mmCIF file of C-alpha atoms in Angstrom:
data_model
loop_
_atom_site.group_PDB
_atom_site.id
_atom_site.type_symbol
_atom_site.label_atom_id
_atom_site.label_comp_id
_atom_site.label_asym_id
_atom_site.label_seq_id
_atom_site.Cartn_x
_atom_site.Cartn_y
_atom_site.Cartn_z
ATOM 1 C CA UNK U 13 9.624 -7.623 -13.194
ATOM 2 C CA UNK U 14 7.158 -5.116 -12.530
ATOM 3 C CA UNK U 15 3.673 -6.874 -12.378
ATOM 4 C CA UNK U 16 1.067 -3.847 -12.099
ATOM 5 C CA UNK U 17 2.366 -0.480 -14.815
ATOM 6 C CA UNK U 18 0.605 2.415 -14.116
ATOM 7 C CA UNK U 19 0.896 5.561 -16.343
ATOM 8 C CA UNK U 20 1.153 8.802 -16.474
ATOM 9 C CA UNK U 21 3.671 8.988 -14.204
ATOM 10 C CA UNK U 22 2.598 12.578 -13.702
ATOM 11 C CA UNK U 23 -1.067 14.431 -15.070
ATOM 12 C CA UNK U 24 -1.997 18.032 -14.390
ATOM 13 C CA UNK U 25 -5.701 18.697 -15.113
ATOM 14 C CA UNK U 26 -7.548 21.378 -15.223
ATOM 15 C CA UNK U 27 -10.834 22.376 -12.024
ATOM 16 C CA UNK U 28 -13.339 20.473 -13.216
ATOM 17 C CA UNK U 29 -12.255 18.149 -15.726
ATOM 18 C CA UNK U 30 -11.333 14.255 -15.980
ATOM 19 C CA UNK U 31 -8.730 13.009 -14.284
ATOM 20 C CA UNK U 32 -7.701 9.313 -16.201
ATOM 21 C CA UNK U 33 -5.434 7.149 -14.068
ATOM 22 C CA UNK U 34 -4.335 3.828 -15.891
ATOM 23 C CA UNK U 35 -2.925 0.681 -15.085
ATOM 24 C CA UNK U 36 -2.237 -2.850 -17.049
ATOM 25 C CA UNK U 37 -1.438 -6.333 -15.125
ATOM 26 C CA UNK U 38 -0.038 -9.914 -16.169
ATOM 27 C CA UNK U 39 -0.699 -12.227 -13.697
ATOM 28 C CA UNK U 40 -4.183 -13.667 -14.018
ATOM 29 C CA UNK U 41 -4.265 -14.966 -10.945
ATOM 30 C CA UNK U 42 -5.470 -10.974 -9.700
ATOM 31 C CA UNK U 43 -8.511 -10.893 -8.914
ATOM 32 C CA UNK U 44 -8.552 -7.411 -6.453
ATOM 33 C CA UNK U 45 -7.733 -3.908 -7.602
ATOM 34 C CA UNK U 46 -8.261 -1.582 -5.464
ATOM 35 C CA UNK U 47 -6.919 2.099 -5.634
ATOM 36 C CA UNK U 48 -5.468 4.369 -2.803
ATOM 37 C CA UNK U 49 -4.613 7.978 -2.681
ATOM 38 C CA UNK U 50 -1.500 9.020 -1.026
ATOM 39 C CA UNK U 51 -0.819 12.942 0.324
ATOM 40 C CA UNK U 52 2.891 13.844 1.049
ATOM 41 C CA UNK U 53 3.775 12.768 4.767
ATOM 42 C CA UNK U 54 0.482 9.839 5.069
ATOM 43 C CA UNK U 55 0.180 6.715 4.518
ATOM 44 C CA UNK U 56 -2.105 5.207 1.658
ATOM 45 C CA UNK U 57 -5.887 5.607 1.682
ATOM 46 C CA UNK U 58 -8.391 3.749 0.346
ATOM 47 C CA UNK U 59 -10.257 4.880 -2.830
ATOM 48 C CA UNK U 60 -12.339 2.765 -4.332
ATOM 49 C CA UNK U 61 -11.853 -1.262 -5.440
ATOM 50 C CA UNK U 62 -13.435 -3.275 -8.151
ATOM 51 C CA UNK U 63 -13.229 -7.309 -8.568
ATOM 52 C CA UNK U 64 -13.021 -8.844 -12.289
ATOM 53 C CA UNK U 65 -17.141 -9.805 -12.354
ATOM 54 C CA UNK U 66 -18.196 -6.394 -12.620
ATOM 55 C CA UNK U 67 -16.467 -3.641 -15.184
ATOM 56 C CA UNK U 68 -17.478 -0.580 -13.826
ATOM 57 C CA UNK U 69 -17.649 0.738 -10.456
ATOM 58 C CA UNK U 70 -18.556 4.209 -9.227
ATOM 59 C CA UNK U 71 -18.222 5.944 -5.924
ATOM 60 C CA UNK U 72 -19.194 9.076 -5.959
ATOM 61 C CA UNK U 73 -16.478 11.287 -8.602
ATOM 62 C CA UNK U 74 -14.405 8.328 -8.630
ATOM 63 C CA UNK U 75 -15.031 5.335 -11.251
ATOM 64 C CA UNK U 76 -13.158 2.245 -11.562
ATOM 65 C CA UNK U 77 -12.943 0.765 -15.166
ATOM 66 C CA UNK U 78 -12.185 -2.557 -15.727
ATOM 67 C CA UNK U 79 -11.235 -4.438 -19.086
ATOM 68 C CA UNK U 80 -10.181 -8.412 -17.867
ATOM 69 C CA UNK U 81 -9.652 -9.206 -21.441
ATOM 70 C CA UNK U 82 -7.047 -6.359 -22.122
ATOM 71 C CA UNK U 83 -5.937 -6.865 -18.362
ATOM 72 C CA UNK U 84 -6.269 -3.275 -17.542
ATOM 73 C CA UNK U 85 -8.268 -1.170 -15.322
ATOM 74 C CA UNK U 86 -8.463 2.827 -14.683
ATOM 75 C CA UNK U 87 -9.338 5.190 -12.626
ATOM 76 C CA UNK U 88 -11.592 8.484 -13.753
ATOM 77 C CA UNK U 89 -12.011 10.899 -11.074
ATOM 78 C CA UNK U 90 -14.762 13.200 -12.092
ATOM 79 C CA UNK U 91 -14.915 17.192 -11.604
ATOM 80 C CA UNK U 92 -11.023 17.541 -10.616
ATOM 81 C CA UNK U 93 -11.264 19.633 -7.497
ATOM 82 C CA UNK U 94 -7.363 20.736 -6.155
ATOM 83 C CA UNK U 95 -8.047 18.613 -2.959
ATOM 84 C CA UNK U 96 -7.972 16.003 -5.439
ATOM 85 C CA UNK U 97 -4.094 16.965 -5.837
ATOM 86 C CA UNK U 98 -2.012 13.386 -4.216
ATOM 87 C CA UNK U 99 -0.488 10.502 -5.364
ATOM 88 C CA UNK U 100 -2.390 7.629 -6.627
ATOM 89 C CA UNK U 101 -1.709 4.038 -6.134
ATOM 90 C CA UNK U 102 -3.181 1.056 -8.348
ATOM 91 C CA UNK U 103 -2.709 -2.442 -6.656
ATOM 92 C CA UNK U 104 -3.534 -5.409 -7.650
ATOM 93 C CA UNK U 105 -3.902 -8.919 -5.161
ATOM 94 C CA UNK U 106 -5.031 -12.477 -5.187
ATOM 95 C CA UNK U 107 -7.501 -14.560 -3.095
ATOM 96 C CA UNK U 108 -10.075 -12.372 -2.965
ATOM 97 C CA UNK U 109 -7.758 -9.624 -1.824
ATOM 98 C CA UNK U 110 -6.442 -11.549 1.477
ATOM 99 C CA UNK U 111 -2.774 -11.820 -0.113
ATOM 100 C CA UNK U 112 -0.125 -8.677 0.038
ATOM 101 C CA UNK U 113 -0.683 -6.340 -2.133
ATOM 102 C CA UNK U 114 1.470 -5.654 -5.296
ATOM 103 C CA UNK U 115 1.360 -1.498 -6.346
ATOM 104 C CA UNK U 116 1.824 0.335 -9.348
ATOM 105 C CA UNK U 117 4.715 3.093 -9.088
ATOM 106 C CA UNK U 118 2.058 5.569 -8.359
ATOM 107 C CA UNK U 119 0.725 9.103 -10.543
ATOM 108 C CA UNK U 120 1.538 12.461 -9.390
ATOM 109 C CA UNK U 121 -2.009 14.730 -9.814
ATOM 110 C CA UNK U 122 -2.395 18.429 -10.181
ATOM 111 C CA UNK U 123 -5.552 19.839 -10.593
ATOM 112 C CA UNK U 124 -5.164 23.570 -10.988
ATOM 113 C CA UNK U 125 -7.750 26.374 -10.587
ATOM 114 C CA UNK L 1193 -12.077 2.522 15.589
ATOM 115 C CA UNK L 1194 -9.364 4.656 15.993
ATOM 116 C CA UNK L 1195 -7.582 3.161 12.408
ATOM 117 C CA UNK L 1196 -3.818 1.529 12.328
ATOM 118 C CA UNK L 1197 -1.198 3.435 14.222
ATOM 119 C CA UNK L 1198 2.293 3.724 13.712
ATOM 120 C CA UNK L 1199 5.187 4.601 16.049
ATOM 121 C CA UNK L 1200 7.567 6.032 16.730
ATOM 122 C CA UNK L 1201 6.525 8.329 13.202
ATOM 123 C CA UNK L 1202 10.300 9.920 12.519
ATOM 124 C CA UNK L 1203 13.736 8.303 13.782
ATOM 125 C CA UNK L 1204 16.855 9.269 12.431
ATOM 126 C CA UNK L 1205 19.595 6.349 13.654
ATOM 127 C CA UNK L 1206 23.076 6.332 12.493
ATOM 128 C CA UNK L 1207 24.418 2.966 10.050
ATOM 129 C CA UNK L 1208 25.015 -0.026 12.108
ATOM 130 C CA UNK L 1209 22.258 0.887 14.776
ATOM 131 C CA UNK L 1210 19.284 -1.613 15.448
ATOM 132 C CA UNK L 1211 15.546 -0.128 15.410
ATOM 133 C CA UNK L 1212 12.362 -1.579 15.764
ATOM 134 C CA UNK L 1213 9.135 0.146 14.998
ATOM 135 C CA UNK L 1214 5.944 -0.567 16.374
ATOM 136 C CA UNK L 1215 1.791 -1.148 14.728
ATOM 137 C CA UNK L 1216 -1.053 -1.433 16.253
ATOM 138 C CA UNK L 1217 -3.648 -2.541 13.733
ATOM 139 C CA UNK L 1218 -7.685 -1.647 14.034
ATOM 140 C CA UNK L 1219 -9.128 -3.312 16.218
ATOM 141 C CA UNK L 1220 -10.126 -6.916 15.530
ATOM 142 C CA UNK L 1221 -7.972 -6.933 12.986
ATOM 143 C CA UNK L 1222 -6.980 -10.034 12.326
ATOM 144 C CA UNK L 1223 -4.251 -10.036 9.131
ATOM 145 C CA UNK L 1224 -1.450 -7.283 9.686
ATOM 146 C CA UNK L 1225 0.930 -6.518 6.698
ATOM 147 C CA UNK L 1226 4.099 -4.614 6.669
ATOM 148 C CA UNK L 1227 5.035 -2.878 3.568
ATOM 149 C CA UNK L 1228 8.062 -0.380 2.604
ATOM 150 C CA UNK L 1229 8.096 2.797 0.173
ATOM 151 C CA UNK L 1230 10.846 5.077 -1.103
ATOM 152 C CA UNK L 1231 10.787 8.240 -2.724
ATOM 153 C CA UNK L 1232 8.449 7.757 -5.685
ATOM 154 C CA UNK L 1233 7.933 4.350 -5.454
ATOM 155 C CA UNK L 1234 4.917 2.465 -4.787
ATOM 156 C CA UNK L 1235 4.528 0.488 -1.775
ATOM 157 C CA UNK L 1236 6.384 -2.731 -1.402
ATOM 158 C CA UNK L 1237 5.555 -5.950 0.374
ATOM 159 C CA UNK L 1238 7.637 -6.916 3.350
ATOM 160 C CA UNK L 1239 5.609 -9.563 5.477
ATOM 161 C CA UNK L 1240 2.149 -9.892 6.681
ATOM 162 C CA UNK L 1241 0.612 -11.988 9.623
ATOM 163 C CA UNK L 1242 -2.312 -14.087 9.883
ATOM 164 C CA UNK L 1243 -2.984 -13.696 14.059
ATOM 165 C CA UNK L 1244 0.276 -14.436 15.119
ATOM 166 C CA UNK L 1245 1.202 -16.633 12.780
ATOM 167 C CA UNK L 1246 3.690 -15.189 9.825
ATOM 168 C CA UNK L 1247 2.803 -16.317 6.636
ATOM 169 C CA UNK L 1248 4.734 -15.167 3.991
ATOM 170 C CA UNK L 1249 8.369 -13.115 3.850
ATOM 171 C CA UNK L 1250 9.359 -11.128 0.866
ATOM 172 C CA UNK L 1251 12.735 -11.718 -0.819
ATOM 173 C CA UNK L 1252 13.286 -8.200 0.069
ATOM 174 C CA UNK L 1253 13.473 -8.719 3.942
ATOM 175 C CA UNK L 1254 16.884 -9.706 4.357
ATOM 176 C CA UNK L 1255 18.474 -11.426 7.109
ATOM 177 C CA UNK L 1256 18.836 -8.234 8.922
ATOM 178 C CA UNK L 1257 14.641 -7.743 9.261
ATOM 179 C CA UNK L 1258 12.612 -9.185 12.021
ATOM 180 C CA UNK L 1259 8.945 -8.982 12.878
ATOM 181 C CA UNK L 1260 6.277 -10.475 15.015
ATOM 182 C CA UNK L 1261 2.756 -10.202 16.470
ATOM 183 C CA UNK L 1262 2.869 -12.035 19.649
ATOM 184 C CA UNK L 1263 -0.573 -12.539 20.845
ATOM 185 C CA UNK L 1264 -1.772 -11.455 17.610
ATOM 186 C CA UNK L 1265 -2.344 -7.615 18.604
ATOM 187 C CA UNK L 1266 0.348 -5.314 17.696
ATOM 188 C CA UNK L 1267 3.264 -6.105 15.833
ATOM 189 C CA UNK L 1268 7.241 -5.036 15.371
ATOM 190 C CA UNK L 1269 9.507 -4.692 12.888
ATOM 191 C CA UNK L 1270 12.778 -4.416 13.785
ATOM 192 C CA UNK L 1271 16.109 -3.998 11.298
ATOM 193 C CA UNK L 1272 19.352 -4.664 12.648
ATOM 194 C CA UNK L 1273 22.697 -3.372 11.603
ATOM 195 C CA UNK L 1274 21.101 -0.761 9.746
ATOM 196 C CA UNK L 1275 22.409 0.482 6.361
ATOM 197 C CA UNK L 1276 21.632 3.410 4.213
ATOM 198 C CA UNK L 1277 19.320 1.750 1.704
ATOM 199 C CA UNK L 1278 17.406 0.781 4.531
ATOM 200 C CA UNK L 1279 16.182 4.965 4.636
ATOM 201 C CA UNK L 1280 12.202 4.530 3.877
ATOM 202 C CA UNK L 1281 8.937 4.947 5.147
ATOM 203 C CA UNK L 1282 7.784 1.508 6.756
ATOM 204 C CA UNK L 1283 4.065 1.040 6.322
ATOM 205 C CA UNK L 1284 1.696 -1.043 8.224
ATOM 206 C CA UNK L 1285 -1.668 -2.062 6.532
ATOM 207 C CA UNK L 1286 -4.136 -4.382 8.887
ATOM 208 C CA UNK L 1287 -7.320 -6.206 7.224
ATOM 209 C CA UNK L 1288 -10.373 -7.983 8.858
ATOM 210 C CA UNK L 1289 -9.562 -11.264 6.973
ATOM 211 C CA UNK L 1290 -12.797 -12.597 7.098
ATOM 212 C CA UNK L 1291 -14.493 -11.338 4.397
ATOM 213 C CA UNK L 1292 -13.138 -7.622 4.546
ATOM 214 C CA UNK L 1293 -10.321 -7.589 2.483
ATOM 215 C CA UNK L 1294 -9.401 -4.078 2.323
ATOM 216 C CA UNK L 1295 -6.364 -3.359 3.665
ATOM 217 C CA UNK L 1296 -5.878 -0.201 5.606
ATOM 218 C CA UNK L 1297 -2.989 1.595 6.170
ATOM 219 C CA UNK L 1298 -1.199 3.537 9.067
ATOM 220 C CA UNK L 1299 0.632 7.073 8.499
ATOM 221 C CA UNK L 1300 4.222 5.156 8.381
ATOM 222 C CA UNK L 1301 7.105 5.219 10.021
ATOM 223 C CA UNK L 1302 9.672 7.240 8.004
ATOM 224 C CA UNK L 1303 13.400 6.214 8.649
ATOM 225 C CA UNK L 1304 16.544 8.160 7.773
ATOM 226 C CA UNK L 1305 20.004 6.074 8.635
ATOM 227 C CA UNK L 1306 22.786 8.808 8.464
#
């Protein structure tokens, strides 16, 4: 059983526009969701993480979204540059975030000039 | 802070062969995870230390996976009898644990049993 589904599987976007990662949850119990960015060959980086007492987070082009009564959360990454191009993770843990993490199957960005 | 390392990063080892990979977390570092991703997959979790204490074991580490942390510095994973599922990248993550939750990752050790 899957516990974090993340979709698209795959998005190309355009220089400059909005790039809209999303991901749903079940277990209630997660209350850490943070999001990494993955380029072919490294390991995951940390992007940005929100907890469920706020609903919006932004760092910089990157906003977390969070909806606790839907159970779903997204990430916008604002002005699409083609360094933005990776893999990105959502993940989702408990305690605070001191527990393993559980990951969504990932989303395959293109941003292209 | 010269962030998680991984080694060896490549090894190619033929079915039936033992390996053991190595982590050394950041500094002060006192939770270490180990996690494992295939080919368009997300990470998975594997096992994760508190110190040197191991506190949890996913159903996916069979009987055939070992790690430890002795001293609670680095840590090994090692996977005997390999087998040709066992082809991934092994990732190790490493958190403060007091307070700093984020987990940071190494660059992975990727494995290919032939």
């Amino acid at each position: 059983q899957q516990q974090v589904k993340q979709s698209p599987q795959s998005l190309i976007v355009q220089k400059g526009g909005i790039s809209i990662i999303n991901c749903a949850y079940e277990n209630t119990a997660f209350d850490y969701f943070p999001w990494y960015q993955q380029f072919p060959g490294k390991g995951p980086a940390l992007l940005i993480a929100i907890r469920p007492d706020v609903s919006e987070k932004k760092e910089g082009r990157f906003t977390i979204s969070f909806n606790k009564s839907a159970k779903q959360f997204s990430l916008h990454i604002m002005d699409s540059q083609p360094g933005d191009s990776a893999t990105y993770f959502c993940a989702a843990s408990t305690n605070s975030g001191n527990t393993p993490l559980v990951f969504g199957k990932g989303t395959r960005l293109s941003v292209i000039a | 802070d010269t962030g998680v390392s991984q080694n060896p990063r490549h090894k190619i080892t033929k079915r039936g062969q033992n390996v053991t990979f190595r982590c050394d977390p950041i500094s002060e570092h006192n939770r270490l995870y180990w996690y494992r991703q295939t080919l368009g997959q997300g990470p998975e979790f594997l096992t994760y230390f508190q110190n040197e204490a191991q506190l949890e074991k996913s159903r996916l580490l069979s009987d055939r996976f070992s790690a430890e942390r002795p001293k609670g510095s680095f840590s090994t994973l090692e996977i005997q009898r390999t087998e040709q599922g066992d082809s991934a990248m092994y990732l190790c993550a490493s958190s403060s644990g007091w307070g700093g939750f984020e987990q940071y990752f190494g660059p992975g050790t990727r494995l290919t049993v032939t």
